[in-house]
XYZ file of C-alpha atoms in Angstrom:
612
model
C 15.500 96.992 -34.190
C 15.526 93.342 -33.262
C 12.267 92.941 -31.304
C 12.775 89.439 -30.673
C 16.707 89.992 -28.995
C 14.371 93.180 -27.228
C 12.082 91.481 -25.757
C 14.294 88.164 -24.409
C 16.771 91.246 -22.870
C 14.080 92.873 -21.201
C 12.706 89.774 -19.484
C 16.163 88.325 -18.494
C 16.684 88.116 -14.935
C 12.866 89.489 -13.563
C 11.354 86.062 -12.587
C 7.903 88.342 -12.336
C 8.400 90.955 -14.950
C 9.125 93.588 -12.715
C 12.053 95.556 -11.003
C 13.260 94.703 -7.022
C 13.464 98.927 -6.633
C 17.051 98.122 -5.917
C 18.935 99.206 -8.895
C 17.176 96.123 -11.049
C 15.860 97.947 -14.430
C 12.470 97.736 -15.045
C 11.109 96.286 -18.071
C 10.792 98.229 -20.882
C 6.925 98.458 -22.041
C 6.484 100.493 -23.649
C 6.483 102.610 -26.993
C 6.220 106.035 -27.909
C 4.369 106.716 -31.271
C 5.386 110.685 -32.117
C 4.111 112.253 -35.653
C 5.531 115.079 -37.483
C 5.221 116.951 -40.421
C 7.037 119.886 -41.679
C 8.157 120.571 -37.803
C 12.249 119.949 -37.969
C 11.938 122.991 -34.981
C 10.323 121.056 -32.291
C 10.600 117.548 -33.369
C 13.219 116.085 -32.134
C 12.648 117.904 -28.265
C 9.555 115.485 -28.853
C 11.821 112.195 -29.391
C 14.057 113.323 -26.685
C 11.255 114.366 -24.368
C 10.309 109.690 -25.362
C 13.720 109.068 -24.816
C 14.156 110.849 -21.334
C 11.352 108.954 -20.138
C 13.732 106.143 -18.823
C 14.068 102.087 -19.459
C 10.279 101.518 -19.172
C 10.615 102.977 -22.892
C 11.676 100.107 -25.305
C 11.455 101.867 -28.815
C 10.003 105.462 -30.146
C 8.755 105.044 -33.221
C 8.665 108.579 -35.307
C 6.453 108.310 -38.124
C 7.390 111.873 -40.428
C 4.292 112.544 -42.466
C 5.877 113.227 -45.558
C 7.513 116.702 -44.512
C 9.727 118.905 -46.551
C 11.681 120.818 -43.881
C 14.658 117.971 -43.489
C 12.693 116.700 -40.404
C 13.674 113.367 -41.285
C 17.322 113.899 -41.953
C 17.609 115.055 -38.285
C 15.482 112.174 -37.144
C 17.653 109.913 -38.418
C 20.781 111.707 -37.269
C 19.308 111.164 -33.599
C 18.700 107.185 -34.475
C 22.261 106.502 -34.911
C 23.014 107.095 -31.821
C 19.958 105.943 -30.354
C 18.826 102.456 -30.237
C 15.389 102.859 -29.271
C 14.592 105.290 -31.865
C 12.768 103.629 -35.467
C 12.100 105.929 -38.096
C 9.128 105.504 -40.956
C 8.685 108.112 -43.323
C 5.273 108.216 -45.353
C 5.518 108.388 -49.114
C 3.068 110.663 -49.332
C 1.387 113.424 -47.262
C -1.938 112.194 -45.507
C -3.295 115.119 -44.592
C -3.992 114.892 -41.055
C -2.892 113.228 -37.905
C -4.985 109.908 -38.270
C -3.058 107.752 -40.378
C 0.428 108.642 -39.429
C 0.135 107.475 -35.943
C -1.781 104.538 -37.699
C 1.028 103.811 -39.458
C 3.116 104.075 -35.942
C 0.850 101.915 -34.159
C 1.239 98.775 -36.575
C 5.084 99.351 -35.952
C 5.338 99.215 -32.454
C 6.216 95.637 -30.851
C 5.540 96.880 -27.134
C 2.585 95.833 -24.990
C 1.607 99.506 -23.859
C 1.569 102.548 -26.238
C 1.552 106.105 -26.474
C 1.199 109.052 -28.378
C 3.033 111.913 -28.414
C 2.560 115.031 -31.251
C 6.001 116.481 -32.829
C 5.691 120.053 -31.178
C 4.882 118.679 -27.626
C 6.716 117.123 -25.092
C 6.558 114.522 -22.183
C 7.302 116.251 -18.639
C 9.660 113.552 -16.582
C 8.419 111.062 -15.433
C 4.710 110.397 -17.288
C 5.755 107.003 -18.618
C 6.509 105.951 -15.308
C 3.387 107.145 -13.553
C 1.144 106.009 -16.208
C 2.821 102.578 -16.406
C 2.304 102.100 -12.732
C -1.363 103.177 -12.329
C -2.053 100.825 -15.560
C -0.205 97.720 -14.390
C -1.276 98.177 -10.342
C -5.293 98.965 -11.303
C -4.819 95.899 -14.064
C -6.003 98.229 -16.362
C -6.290 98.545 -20.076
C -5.804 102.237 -20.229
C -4.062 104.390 -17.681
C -4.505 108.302 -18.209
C -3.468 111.310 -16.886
C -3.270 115.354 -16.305
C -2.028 117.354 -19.555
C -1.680 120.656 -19.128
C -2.034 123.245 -22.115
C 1.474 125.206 -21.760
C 0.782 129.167 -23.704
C 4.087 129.539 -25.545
C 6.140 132.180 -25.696
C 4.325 133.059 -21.940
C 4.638 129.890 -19.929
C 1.440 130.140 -18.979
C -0.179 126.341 -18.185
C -3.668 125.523 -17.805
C -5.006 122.118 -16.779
C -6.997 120.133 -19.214
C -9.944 118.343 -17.480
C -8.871 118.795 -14.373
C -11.879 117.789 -12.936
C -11.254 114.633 -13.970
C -7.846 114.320 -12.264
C -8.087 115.853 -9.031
C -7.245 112.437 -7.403
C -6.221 108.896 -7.764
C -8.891 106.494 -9.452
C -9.789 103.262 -11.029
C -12.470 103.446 -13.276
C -13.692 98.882 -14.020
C -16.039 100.967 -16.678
C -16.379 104.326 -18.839
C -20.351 103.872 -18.091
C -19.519 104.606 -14.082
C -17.937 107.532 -14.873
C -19.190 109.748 -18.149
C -17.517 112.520 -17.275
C -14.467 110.450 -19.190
C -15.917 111.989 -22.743
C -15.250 115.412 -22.284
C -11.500 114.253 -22.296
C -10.988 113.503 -26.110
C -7.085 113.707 -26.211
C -5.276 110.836 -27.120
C -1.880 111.897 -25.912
C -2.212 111.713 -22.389
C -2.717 108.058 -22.140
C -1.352 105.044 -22.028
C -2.896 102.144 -24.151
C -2.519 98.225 -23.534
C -1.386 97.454 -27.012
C -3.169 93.937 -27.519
C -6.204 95.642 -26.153
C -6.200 98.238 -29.580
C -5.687 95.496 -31.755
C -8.088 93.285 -30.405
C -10.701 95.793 -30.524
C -10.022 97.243 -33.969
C -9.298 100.752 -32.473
C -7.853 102.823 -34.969
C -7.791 106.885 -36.031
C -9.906 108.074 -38.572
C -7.429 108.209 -41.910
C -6.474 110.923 -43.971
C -7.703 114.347 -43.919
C -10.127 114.236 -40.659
C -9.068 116.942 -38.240
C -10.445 115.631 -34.740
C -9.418 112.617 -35.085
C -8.661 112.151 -31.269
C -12.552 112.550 -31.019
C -13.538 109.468 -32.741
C -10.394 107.695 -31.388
C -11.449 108.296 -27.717
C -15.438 107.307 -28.282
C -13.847 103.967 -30.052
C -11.923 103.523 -27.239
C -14.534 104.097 -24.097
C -16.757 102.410 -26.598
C -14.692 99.274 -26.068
C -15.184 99.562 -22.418
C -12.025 99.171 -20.677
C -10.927 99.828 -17.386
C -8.862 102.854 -17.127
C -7.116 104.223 -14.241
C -6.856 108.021 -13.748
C -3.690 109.570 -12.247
C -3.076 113.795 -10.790
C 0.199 113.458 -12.212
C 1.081 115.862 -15.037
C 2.127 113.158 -18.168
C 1.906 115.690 -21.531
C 2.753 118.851 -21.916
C 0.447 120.774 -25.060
C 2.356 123.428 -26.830
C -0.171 126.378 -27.666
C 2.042 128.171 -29.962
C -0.448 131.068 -31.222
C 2.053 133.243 -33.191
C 2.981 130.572 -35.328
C 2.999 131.364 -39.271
C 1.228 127.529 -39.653
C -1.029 127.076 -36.670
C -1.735 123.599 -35.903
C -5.374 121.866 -36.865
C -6.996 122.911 -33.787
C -6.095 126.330 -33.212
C -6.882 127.434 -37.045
C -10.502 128.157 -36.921
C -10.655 130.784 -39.158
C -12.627 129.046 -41.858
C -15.773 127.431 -41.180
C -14.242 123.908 -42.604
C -12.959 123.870 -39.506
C -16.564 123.846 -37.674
C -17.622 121.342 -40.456
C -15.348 118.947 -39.138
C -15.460 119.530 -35.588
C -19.551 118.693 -35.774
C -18.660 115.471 -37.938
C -16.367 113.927 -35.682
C -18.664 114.989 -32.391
C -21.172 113.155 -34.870
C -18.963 110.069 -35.174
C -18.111 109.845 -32.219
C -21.992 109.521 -30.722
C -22.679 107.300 -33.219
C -20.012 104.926 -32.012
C -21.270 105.058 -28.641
C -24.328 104.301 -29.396
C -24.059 101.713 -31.663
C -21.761 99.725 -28.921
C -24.603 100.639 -26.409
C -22.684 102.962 -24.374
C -26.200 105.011 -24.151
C -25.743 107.487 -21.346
C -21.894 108.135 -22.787
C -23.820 109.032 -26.058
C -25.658 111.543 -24.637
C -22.798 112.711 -22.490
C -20.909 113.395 -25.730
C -23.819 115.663 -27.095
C -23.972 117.457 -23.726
C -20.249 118.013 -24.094
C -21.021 119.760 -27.413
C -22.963 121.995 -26.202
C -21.268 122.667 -23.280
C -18.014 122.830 -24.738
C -17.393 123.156 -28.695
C -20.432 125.389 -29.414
C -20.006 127.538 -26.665
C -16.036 128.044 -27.493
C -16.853 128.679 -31.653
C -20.065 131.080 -30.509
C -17.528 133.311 -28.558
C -15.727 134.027 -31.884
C -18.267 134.366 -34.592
C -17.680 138.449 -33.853
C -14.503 138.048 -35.514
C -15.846 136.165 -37.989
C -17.501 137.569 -41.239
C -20.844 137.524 -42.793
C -20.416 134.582 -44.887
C -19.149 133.018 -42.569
C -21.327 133.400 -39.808
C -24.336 132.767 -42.303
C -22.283 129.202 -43.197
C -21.929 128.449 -39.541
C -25.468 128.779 -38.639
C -26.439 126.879 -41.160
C -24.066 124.170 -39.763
C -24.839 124.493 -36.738
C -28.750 124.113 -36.847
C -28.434 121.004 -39.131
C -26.026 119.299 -36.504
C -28.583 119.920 -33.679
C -31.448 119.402 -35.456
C -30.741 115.640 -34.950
C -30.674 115.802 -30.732
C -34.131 114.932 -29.552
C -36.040 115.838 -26.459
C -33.952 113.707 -23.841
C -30.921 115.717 -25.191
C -32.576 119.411 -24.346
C -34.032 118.335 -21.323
C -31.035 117.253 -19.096
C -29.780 120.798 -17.404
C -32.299 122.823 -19.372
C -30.490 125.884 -18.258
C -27.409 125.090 -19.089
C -25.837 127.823 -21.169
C -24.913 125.855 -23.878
C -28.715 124.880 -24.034
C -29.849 127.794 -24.534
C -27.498 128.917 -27.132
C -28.130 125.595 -29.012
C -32.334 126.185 -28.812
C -31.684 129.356 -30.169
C -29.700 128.855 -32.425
C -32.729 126.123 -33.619
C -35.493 128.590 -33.054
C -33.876 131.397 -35.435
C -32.936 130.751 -39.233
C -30.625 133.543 -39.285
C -28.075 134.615 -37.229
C -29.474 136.579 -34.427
C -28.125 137.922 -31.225
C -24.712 137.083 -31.458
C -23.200 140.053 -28.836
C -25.525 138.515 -26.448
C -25.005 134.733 -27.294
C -21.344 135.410 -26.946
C -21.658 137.013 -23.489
C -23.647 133.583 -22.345
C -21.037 131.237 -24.035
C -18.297 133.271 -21.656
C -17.077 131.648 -18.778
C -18.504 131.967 -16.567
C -21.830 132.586 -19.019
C -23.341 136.061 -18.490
C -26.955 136.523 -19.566
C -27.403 139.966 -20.599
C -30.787 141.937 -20.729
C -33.275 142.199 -22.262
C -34.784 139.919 -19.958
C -38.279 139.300 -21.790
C -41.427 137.677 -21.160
C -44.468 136.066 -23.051
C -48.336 137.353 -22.279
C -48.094 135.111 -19.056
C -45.063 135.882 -17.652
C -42.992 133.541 -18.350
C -39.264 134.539 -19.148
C -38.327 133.723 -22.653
C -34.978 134.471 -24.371
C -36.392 137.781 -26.507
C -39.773 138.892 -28.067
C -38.498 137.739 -31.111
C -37.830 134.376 -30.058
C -40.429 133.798 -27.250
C -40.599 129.895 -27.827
C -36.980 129.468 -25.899
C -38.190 129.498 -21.936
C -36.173 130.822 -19.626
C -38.041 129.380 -16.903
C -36.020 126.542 -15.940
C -33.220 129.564 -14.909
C -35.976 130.063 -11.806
C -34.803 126.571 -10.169
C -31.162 127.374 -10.980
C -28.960 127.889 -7.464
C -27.672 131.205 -7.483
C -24.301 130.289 -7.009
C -25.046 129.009 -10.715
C -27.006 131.865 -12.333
C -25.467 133.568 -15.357
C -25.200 136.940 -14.012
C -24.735 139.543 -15.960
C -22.300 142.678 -14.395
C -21.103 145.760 -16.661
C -17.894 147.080 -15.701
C -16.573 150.812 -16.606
C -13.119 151.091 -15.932
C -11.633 154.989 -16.250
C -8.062 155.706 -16.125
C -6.846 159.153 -15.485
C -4.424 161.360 -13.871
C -6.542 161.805 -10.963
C -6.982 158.283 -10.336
C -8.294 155.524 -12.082
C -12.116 154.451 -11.571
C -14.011 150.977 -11.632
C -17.721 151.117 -11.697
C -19.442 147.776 -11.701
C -23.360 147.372 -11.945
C -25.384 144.401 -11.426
C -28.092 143.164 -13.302
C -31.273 141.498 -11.710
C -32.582 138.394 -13.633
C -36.366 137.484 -13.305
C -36.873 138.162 -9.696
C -33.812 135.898 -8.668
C -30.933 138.950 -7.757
C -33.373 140.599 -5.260
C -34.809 137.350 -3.620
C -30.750 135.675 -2.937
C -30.372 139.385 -2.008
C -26.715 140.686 -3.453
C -24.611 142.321 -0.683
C -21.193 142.436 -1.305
C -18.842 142.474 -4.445
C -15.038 140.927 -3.927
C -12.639 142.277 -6.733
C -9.842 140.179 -8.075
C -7.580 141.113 -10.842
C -5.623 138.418 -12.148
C -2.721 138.070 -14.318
C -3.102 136.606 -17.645
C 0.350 134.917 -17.904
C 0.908 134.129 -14.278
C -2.168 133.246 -12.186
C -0.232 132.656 -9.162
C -0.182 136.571 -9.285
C -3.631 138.302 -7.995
C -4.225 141.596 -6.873
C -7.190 141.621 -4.509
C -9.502 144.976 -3.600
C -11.784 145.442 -0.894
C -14.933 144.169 -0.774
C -17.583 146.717 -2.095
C -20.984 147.163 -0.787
C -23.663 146.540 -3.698
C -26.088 149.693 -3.333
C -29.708 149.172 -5.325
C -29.281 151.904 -8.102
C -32.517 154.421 -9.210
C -32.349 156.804 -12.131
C -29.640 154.609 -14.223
C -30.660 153.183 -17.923
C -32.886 150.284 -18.460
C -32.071 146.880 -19.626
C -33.393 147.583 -22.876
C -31.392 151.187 -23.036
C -28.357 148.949 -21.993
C -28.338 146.026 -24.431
C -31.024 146.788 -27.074
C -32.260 144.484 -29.269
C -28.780 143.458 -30.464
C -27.563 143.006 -27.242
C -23.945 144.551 -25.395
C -21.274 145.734 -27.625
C -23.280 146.164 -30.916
C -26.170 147.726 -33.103
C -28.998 145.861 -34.444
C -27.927 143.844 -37.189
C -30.285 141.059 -39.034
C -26.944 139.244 -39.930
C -25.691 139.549 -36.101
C -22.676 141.811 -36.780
C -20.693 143.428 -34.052
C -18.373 141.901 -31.320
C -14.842 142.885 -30.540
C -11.560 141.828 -31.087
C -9.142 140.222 -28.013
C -7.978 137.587 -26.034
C -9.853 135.671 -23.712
C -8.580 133.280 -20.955
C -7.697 133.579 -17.412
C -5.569 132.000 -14.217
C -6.981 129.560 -12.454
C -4.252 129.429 -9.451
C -4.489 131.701 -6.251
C -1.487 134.107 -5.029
C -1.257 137.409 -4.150
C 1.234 140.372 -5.730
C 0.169 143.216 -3.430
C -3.647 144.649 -2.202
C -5.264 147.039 -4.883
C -8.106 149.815 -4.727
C -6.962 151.154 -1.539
C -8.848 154.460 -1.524
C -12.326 152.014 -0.837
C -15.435 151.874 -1.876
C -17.820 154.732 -2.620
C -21.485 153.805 -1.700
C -24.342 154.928 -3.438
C -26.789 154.595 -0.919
C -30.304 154.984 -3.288
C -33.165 153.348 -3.360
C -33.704 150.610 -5.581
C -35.422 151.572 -9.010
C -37.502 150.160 -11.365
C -34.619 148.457 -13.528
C -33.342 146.342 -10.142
C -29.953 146.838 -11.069
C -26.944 146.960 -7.922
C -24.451 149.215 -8.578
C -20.644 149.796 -6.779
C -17.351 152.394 -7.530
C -13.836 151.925 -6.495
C -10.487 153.149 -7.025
C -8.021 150.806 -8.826
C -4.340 151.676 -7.695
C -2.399 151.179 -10.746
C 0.936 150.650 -8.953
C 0.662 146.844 -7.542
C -0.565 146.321 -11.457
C 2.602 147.739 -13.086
C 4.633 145.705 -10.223
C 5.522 142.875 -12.451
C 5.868 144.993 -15.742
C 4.248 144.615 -18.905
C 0.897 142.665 -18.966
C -2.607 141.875 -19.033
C -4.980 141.495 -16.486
C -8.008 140.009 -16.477
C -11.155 141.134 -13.644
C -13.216 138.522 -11.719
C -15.774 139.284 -9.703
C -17.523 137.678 -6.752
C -20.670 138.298 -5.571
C -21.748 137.680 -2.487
C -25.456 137.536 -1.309
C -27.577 137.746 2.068
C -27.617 133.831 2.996
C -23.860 133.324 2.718
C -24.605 131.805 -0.951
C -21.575 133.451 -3.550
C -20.876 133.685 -7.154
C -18.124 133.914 -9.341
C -18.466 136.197 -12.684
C -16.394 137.913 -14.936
C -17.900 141.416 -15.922
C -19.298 142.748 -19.259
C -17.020 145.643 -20.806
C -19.434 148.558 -21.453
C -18.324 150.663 -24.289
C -18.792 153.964 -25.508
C -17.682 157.560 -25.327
C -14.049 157.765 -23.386
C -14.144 153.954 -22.451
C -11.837 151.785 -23.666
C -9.286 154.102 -24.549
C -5.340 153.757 -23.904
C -3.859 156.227 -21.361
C -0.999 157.477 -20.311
C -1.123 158.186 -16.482
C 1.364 159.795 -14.430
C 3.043 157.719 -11.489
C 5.725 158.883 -8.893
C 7.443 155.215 -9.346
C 7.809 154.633 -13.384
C 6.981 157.668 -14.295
C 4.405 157.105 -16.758
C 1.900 153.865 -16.597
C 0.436 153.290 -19.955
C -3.310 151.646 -19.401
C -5.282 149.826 -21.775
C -8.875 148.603 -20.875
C -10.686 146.038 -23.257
C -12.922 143.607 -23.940
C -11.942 140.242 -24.834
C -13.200 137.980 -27.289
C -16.593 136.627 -24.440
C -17.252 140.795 -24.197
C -15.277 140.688 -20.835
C -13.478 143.772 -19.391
C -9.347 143.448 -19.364
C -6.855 145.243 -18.651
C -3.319 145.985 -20.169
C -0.378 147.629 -18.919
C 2.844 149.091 -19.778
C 4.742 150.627 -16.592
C 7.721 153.523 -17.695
C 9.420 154.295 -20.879
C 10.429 150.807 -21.766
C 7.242 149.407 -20.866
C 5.515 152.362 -23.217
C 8.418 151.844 -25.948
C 7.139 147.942 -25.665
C 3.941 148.529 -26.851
C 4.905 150.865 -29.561
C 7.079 148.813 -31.042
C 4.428 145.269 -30.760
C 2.258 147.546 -32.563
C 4.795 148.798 -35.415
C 5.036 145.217 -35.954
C 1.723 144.585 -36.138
C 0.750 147.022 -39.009
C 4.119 146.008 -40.802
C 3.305 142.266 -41.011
């Protein structure tokens, strides 16, 4: 394309730049890098998704990565009859994601860029919003909501949303740190000149996590970025995939390698451009975020690897020193990083995975040294617990099992609450609200009564609960056990119905020596087979004497008859197949398959299974 002839059409007639908002085009700003490689499925609903955005768009520039697949024939094919759309095709595979939209960015001859990966899309309307928040705050950067979109369920779920809940202009990334826990790259919209001038670039070749570095370059720079609600990118999580894409293949611990060297690039940048309290907001969000997400599957995970990623994992945190463990001190990723310091070999790992859940769950034993003092185990007695003592108990990691037994009789939830250090009895638990949402619609919520919490006598110990290897596994120096499953939950409210009509049963005992809280309900199946096949996952909400509450998922207890599929009879469908399991954080889910196709659904998704 003629960028010259571009950019005298685009200014013609707009004495300021700008449309009138009465049928005047707007200038077209901006450019649309997209990168591809062996993806000829989705591609080109990634140009068009560019395309669609409107006139602001002058040119989208799709860089193919070398690919195989004829991903560049079709390109191509869409160019001829699209203007706007430039086509580069690498000589040569790089390896990652880095230096193809490198390559892209020295191309583009807008003054505001994007970037846009070949198996996502741009929802309607993001160039627009972005383009307006950038130019109206004067802003080098303009960024806003992406939402992570499950494929083949639809499910969405907000990325940062924290971040975007409203309208802002940030003059630097200093005011606001909370900026570094959004390392994406695609969501934003970046003043061209402002990249060049500033040398910001992506790491090249192979370096998964590139985005990481990119983004602490970037805030490093300090511009001023404006924050939008709107949704502008649209993240395919495509799970099922025969090639999964960099971030979703964890399997090997290369992956983990790489993750920790780009969180390690990244505070280096910041704080070698002085950005000091964004430095340590970028080790916080390691802790709070990567380690605490690869901790929750290392019970999938082999020996070896386990043994590698411990090894990792204490050499990256060896280098944080005492101003990074003593912000938040009880922080669950804190504690999993000091003990994951304090042990050489992997140790605990049912019980570390139960705090990385989310909401974190600290399950006995609940230890303490010669004084008193709670520690994390008598093993490792030099990680305090203490700090947990300040801690608001809306913020506690409470631990709750949860026994969940279908039958033909009914089906029965028993829940049991765990006191930690003194703090359970003093807040004073009351109540228990149960909530069972669906997986792949969270606007749909079945809600129970709300259960009295009864002190419990007579019931097991911590230590008979949890042992020294903690829930959902033996002793094991090497940390083996865990379970297999799918985390994740809704975040939206609804309702599809009321469950666990038949109430509560009270227990009505005095409290014993383990201070545990215990409640029993019925679940009524039928308002969970209402929408038909699917999972649903339990929250919890505790409620305590001073009006204080607190959200938790609950620990799935295993064992004899627990956990086991059933077939239960139902005067609507006939048969309801039920499922309870644990997911990959140890929390208790539930599956289910209403009537004969529902059942025949399952039995055929698990034919396939053991075939492939």
């Amino acid at each position: 394309m003629n960028a010259e002839s571009e950019t005298a059409r685009d200014t013609e007639g707009h004495a300021d730049g700008r449309g009138d908002g009465h049928g005047v085009r707007p200038p077209a700003e901006v450019a649309v890098v997209v990168i591809g490689y062996d993806d000829a499925a989705h591609v080109t609903d990634a140009v068009r998704s560019a395309l669609a955005q409107g006139p602001a768009v002058r040119e989208v520039v799709a860089v193919d990565d070398c690919s195989r697949d004829g991903s560049v024939g079709l390109l191509e094919r869409l160019s001829a009859s699209e203007p706007r759309l430039k086509v580069i095709r690498r000589r040569a595979n790089s390896g990652g994601c880095g230096t193809p939209r490198n390559t892209g960015l020295d191309a583009v001859t807008s003054p505001y860029v994007m970037f846009l990966d070949s198996d996502d899309v741009l929802p309607p309307g993001a160039v627009d919003a972005l383009l307006a928040a950038a130019e109206g705050a004067h802003a080098e950067v303009a960024s806003g909501l992406c939402v992570r979109r499950e494929l083949p369920s639809g499910r969405e779920v907000p990325w940062q949303p924290r971040l975007y809940a409203l309208h802002a202009v940030v003059p630097r990334p200093a005011q606001r740190t909370r900026l570094v826990h959004d390392t994406l790259c695609v969501n934003k919209l970046y003043r061209t000149a402002f990249l060049r001038a500033h040398g910001i670039r992506f790491p090249e070749g192979r370096f998964p996590y590139e985005d990481v570095v990119f983004t602490a370059r970037l805030l490093a720079a300090a511009p001023r970025i404006a924050l939008i609600p709107d949704r502008v990118y649209v993240w395919h999580v495509r799970r099922s995939e025969a090639r999964l894409s960099i971030s979703l293949d964890r399997s090997g611990v290369e992956n983990w390698r790489a993750r920790t060297e780009a969180c390690r690039q990244a505070y280096e940048v910041l704080l070698g451009a002085g950005q000091k309290e964004l430095a340590r907001t970028a080790r916080a969000k390691f802790l709070d975020h990567d380690l605490r997400m690869y901790v929750r599957e290392l019970g999938l995970r082999d020996v070896a690897y386990r043994r590698a990623w411990w090894e990792l994992t204490r050499a990256h945190l060896a280098e944080y020193d005492a101003d990074d463990w003593a912000r938040n001190p009880a922080a669950p990723g804190r504690l999993i990083g000091r003990v994951v310091l304090a042990s050489p070999e992997p140790c605990d790992l049912p019980r570390l995975r139960e705090l990385a859940a989310r909401p974190a769950r600290l399950y006995p034993p609940y230890a303490r040294a010669a004084d008193g003092t709670p520690v994390w185990s008598d093993a490792i007695p030099q990680v305090l617990l203490e700090p947990l003592r300040a801690r608001p108990v809306r913020a506690l990691p409470l631990a709750v099992d949860a026994e969940l037994r279908p039958g033909a009789r009914g089906t029965r939830l028993r829940l049991r609450l765990h006191e930690l250090y003194g703090r359970v009895a003093q807040a004073g638990p009351e109540t228990v609200d149960v909530e069972w949402r669906h997986r792949d619609d969270g606007d749909v919520v079945v809600r129970g009564p709300s259960l009295p919490l009864a002190p419990c006598a007579g019931v097991p110990g911590a230590d008979e609960t949890a042992g020294s290897a903690g829930p959902g596994g033996s002793a094991d120096p090497a940390g083996r056990g865990g379970s297999a499953g799918r985390g994740g939950s809704a975040g939206r409210s609804g309702s599809a119905g009321r469950g666990n009509s038949a109430g509560p049963v009270g227990h009505g005992r005095s409290a014993g020596s383990d201070g545990t809280w215990s409640a029993e309900t019925a679940v009524d199946l039928l308002p969970l087979a209402a929408p038909g096949v699917g999972t649903w996952d339990l929250r919890l909400r505790i409620r305590f004497r001073d009006g204080a509450s607190r959200d938790v998922t609950a620990h799935a207890l295993t064992g004899a008859g627990l956990l086991r599929r059933r077939a239960v009879p139902s005067a609507r469908h006939g048969v309801v197949l039920v499922q309870p399991y644990t997911t990959h954080s140890g929390a208790l889910a539930l599956r289910v398959a209403p009537g004969v196709r529902g059942v025949l659904s399952v039995v055929r998704a698990r034919l396939r299974r053991l075939l492939h």
